[in-house]
Tab-separated table of C-alpha atoms in Angstrom:
chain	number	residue	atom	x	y	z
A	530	UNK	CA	-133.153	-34.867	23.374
A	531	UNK	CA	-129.714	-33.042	24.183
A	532	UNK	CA	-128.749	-34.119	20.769
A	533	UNK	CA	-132.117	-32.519	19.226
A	534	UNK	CA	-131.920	-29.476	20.692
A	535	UNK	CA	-127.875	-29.171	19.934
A	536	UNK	CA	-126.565	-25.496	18.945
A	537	UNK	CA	-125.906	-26.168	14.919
A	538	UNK	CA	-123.850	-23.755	14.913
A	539	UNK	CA	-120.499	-22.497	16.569
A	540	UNK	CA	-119.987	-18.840	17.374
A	541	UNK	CA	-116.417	-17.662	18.483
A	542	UNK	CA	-115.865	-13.802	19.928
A	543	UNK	CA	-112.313	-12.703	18.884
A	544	UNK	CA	-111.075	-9.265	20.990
A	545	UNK	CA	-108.462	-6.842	18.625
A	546	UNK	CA	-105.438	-6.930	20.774
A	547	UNK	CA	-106.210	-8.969	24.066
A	548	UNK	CA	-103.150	-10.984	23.911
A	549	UNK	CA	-101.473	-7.209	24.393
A	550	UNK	CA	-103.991	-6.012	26.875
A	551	UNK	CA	-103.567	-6.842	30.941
A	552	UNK	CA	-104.964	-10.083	31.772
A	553	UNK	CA	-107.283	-10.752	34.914
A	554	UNK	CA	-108.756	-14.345	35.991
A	555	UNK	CA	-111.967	-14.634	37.055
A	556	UNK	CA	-114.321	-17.446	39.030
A	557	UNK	CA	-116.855	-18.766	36.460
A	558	UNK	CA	-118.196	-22.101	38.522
A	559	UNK	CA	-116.844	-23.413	41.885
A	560	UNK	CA	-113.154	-24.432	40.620
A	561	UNK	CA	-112.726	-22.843	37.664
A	562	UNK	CA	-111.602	-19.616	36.668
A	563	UNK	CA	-111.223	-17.547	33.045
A	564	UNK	CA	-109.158	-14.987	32.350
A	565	UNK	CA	-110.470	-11.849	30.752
A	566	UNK	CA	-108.684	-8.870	29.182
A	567	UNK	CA	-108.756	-5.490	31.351
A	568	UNK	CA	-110.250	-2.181	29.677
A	569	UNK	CA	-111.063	1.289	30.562
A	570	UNK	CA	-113.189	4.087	30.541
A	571	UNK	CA	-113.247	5.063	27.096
A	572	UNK	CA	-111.596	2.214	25.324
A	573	UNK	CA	-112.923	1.120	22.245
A	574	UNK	CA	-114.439	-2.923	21.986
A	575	UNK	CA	-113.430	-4.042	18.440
A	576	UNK	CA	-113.042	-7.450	17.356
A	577	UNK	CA	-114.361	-10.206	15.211
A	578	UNK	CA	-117.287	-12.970	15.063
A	579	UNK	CA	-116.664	-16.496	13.815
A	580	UNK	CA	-119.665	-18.770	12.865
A	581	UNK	CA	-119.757	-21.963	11.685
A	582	UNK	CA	-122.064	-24.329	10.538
A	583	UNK	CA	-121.829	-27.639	11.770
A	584	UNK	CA	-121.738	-30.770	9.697
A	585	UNK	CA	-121.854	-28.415	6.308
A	586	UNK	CA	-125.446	-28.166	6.334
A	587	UNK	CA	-127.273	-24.621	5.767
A	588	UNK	CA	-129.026	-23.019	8.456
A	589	UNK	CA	-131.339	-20.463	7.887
A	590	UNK	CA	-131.106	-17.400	10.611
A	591	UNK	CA	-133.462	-14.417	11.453
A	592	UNK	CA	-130.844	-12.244	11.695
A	593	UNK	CA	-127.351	-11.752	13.461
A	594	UNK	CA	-126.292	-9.147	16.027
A	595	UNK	CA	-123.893	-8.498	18.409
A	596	UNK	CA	-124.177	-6.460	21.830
A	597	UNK	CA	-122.036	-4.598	24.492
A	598	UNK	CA	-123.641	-5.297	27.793
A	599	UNK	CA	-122.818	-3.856	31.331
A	600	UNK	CA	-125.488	-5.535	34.032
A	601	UNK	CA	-125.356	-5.750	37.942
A	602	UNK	CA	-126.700	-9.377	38.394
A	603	UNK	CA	-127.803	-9.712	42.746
A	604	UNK	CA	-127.569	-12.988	43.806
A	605	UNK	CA	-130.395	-13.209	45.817
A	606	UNK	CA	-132.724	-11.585	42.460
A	607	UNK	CA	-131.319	-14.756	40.350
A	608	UNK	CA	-132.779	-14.406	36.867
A	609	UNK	CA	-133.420	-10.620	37.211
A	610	UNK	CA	-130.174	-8.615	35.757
A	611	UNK	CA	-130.097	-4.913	35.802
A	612	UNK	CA	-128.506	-4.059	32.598
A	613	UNK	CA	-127.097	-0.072	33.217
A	614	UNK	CA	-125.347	-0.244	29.400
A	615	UNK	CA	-126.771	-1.942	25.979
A	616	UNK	CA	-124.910	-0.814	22.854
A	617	UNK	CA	-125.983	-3.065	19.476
A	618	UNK	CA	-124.744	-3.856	15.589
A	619	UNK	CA	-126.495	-6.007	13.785
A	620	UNK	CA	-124.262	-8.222	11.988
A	621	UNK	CA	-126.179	-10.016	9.047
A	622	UNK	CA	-129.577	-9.722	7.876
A	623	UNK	CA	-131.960	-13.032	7.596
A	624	UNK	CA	-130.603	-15.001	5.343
A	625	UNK	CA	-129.052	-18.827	5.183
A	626	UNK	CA	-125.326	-19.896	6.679
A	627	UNK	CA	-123.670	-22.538	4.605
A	628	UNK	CA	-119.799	-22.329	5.562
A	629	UNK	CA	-118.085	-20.849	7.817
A	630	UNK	CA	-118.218	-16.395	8.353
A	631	UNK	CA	-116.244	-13.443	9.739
A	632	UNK	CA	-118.005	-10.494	10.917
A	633	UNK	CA	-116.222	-7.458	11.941
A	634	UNK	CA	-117.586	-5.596	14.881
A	635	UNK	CA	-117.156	-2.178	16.671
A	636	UNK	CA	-118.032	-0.364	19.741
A	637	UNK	CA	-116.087	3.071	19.625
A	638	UNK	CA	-114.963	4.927	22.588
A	639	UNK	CA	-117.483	3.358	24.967
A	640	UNK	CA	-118.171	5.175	28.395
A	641	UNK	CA	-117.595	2.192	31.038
A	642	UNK	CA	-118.884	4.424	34.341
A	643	UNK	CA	-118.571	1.303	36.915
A	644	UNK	CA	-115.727	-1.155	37.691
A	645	UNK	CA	-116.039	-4.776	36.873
A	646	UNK	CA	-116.741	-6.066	40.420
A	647	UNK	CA	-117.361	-10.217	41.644
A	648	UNK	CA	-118.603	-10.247	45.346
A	649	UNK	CA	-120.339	-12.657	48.019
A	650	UNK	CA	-123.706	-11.296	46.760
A	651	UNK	CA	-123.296	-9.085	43.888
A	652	UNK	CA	-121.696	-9.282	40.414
A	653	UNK	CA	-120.949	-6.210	38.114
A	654	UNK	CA	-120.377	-7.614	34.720
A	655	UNK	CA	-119.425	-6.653	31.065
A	656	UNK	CA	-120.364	-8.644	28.286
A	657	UNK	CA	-119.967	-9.442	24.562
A	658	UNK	CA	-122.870	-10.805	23.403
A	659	UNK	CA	-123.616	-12.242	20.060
A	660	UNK	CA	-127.420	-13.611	19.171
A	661	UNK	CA	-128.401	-15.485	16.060
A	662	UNK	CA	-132.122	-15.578	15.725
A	663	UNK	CA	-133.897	-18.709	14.574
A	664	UNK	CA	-137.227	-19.714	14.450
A	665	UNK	CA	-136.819	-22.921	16.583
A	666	UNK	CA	-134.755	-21.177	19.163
A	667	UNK	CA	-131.821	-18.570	19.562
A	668	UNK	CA	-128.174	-18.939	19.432
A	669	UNK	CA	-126.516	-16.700	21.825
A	670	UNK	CA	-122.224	-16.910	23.044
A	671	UNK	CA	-120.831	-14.469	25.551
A	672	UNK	CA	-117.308	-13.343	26.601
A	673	UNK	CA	-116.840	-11.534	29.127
A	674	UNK	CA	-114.471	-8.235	29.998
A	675	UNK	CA	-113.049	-6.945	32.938
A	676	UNK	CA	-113.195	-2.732	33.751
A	677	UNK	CA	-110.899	-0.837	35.737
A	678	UNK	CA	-112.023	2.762	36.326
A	679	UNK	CA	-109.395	5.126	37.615
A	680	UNK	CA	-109.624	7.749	40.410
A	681	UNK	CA	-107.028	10.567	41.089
A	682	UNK	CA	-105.547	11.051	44.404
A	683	UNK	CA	-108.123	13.531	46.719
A	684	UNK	CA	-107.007	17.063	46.891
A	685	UNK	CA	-106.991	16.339	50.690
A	686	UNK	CA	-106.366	12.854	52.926
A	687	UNK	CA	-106.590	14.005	56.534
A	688	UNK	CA	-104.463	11.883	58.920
A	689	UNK	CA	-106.786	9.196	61.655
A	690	UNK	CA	-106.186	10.406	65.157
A	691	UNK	CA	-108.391	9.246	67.498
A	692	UNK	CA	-108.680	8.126	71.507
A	693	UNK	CA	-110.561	5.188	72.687
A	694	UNK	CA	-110.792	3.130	75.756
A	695	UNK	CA	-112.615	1.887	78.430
A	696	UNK	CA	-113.095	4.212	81.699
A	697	UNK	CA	-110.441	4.043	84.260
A	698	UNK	CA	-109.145	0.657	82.584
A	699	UNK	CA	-107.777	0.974	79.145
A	700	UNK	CA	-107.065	4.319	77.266
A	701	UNK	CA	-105.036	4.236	73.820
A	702	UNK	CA	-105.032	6.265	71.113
A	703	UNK	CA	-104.593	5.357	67.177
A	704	UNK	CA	-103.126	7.404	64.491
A	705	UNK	CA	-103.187	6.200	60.995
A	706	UNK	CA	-100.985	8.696	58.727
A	707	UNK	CA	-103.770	8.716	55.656
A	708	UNK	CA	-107.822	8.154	55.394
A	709	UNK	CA	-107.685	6.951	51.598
A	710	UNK	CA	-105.050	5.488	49.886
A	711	UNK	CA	-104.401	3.484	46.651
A	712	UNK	CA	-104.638	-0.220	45.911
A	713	UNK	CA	-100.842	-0.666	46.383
A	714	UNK	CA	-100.022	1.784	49.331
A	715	UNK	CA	-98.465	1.789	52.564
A	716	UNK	CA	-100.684	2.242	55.732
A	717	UNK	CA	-98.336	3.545	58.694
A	718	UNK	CA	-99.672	4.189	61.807
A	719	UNK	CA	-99.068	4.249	65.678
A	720	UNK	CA	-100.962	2.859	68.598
A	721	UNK	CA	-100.237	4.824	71.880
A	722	UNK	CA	-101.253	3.461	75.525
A	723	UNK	CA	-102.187	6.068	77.751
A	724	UNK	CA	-103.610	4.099	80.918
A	725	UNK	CA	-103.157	0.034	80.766
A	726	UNK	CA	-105.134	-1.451	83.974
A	727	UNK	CA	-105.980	-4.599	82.656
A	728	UNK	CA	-103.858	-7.260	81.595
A	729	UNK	CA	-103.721	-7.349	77.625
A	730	UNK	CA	-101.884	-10.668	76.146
A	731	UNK	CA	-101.749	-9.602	72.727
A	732	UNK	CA	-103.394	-7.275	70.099
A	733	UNK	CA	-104.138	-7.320	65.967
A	734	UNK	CA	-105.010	-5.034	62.999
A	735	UNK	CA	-107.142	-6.561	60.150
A	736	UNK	CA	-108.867	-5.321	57.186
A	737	UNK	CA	-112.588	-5.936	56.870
A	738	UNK	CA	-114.464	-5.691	53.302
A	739	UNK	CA	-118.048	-5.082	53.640
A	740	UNK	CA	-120.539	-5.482	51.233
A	741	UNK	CA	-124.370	-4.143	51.219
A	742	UNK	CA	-126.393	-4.992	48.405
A	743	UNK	CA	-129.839	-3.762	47.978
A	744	UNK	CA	-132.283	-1.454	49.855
A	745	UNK	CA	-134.451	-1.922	52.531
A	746	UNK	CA	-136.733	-3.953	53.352
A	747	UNK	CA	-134.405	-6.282	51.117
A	748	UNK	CA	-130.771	-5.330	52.198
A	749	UNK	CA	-128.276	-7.468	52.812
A	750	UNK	CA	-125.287	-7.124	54.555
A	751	UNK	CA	-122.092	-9.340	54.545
A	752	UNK	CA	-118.552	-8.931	55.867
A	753	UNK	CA	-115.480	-10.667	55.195
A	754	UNK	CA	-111.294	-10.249	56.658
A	755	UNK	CA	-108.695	-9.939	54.042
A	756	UNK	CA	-106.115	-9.839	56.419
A	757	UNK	CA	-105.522	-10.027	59.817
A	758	UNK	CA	-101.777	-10.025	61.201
A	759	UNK	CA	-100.743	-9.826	65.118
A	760	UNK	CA	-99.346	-6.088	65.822
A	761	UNK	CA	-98.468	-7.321	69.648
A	762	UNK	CA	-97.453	-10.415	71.589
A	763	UNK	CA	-97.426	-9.484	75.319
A	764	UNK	CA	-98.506	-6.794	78.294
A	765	UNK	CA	-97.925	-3.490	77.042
A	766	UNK	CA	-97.148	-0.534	79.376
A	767	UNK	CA	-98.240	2.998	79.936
A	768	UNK	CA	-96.014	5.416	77.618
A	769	UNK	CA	-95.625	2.410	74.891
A	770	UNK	CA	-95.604	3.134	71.311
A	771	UNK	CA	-97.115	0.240	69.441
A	772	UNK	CA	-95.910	0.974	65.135
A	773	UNK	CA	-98.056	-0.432	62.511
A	774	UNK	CA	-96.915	-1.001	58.966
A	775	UNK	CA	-98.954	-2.733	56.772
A	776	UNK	CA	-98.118	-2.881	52.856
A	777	UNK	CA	-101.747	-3.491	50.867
A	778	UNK	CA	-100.370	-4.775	47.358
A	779	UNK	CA	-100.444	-8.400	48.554
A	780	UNK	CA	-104.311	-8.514	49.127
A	781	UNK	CA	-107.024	-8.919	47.207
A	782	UNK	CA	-108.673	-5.592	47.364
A	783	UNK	CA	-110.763	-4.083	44.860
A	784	UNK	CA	-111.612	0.059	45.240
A	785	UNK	CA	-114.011	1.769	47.521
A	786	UNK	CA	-117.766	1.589	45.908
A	787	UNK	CA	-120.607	3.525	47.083
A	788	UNK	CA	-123.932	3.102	45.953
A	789	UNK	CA	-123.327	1.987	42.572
A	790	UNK	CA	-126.415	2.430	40.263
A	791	UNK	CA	-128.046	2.197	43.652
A	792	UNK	CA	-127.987	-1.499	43.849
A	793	UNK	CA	-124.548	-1.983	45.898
A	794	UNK	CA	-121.849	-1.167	47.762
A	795	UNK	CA	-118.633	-2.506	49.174
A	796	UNK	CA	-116.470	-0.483	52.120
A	797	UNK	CA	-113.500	-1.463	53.624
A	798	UNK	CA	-112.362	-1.280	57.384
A	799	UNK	CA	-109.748	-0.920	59.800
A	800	UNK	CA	-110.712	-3.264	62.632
A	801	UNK	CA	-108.137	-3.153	66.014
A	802	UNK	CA	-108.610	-5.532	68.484
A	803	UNK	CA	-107.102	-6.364	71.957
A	804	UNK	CA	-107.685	-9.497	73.586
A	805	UNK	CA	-106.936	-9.507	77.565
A	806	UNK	CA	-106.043	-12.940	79.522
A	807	UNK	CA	-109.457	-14.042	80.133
A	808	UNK	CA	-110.123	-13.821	76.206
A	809	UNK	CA	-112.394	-10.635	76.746
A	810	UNK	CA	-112.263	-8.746	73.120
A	811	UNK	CA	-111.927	-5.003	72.438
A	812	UNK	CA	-112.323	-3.544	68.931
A	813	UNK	CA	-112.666	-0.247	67.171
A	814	UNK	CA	-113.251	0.049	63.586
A	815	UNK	CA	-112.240	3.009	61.304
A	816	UNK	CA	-113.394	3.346	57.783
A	817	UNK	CA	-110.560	3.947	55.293
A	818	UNK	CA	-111.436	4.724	51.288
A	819	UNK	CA	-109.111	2.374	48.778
A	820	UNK	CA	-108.768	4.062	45.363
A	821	UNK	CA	-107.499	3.252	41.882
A	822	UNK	CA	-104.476	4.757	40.245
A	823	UNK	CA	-103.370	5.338	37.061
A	824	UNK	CA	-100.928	2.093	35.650
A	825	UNK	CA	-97.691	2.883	33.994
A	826	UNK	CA	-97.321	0.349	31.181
A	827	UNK	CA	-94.219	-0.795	29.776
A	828	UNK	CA	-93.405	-1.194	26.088
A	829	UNK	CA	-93.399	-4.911	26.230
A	830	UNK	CA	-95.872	-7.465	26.161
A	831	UNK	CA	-98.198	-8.204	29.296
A	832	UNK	CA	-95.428	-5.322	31.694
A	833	UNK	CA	-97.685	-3.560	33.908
A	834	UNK	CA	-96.549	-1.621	36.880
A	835	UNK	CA	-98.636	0.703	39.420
A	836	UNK	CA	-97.318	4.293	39.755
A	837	UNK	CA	-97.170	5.890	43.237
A	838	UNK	CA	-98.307	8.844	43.272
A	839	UNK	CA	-98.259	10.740	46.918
């Protein structure tokens, strides 16, 4: 039966220039990964489709097109993909296959208003898709692309000041010297102690990503920590300055999203917590916004480097 209903023919999806373009790798089943080329708003899709007929027999075809897709596929919806972009060529007419042909394709200057995006329940995908119609049943290959989207810095990024605490127990306050910053920035901040009455042993910082997908009724909600790193070891004192320094190029962050298309969204977090001696927990979360900058790239192949920009 597998044998019967066998693809009898082989398409292959060539990108112009991907072996020049900055490479990403993806999860496509449990332990396996691909790696996809990165594009951006705007970029032109231009490449080239291989088919070839297996065994040298003829195949007769309905037709040959390729598509740009851009879908948001919820993991909970399985089988029900929101496609927000559909572009289309068609490639070949109805007519027979007998050896191998090259098609030339091209998708100019193609608005790409999302970023690629692979979460707990929620992926935003672009595709190359190729069909070949047939009577018995379709041939269809994808490859997929990755899409960075680019934000400038905000005209203003207010400083996080604020005091928290517990009445006549615990006051501190927490100063974070930016509310947004970029994918490979520098959060700096202070933690001050204003009234310690109960015996803290030691405290931490992490970074929470939180992702919503869906609306209600049918929202779902799901958190996970990037990081989480031990700021103090020990009782701290009234008067004591706690310094935080935490470099975010190391993690695996993606950019603030807010309601994209309407279907998702994923927020990240500031999350302090101080644990006392008898393992009692105290937390305070503070939103921060993570943005994409501009990359410089070098001459050479594959030479990618973020700039700063303050």
């Amino acid at each position: 039966m597998a044998y019967f209903f066998a693809s009898p023919v082989d398409v292959d999806i060539k990108l112009e220039g991907e072996e020049l373009r900055k490479q990403v790798d993806i999860k496509t089943d449990k332990d396996r990964t691909a790696s996809c080329p990165v594009y951006y708003d705007g970029d032109s899709i231009a490449g080239q489709v291989t088919i070839r007929v297996r065994d040298g027999k003829r195949m007769t075809h309905e037709g040959i097109k390729v598509e740009f897709v851009g879908s948001i596929e919820l993991f909970y919806d399985r089988g029900h993909h929101h496609e927000f972009l559909s572009l289309s060529q068609e490639l070949a007419s109805p007519g027979d296959l007998r050896q191998a042909q090259t098609f030339d394709f091209l998708f100019k200057n193609v608005e790409k208003q999302f970023e690629s995006y692979q979460g707990i329940n929620v992926k935003l995908r672009y595709f190359i898709r190729v069909s070949v119609a047939r009577r018995m049943a379709d041939v269809t290959k994808e490859r997929d692309i990755w899409v960075h989207s680019y934000r400038m810095p905000p005209d203003s990024n207010n400083s996080i000041k604020m005091e928290v605490g517990i009445e006549d127990c615990l006051h501190i306050e927490f100063e974070y010297n930016k509310s947004k910053y970029h994918l490979k920035d520098v959060i700096v901040g202070k933690i001050y102690f204003l009234l310690v009455r109960i015996k803290i042993k030691h405290m931490e910082l992490s970074i929470i990503r939180r992702e919503t997908t869906g609306s209600p009724p049918n929202q779902y909600n799901e958190s996970e920590t990037i990081t989480k790193f031990e700021i103090m070891d020990g009782a701290p004192v009234r008067g004591e300055t706690i310094p935080i320094r935490l470099f975010l190029g190391g993690f695996d962050l993606t950019p603030t999203f807010r309601e994209v298309n309407k279907k998702f969204s994923t927020r990240y977090y500031l999350n302090l917590v101080l644990i006392d001696e008898e393992n009692r927990r105290y937390f305070k979360q503070q939103e921060i916004t993570i943005f994409r900058i501009p990359e410089v790239r070098c001459k050479t192949v594959s030479c990618f480097t973020d700039s700063i920009l303050e």
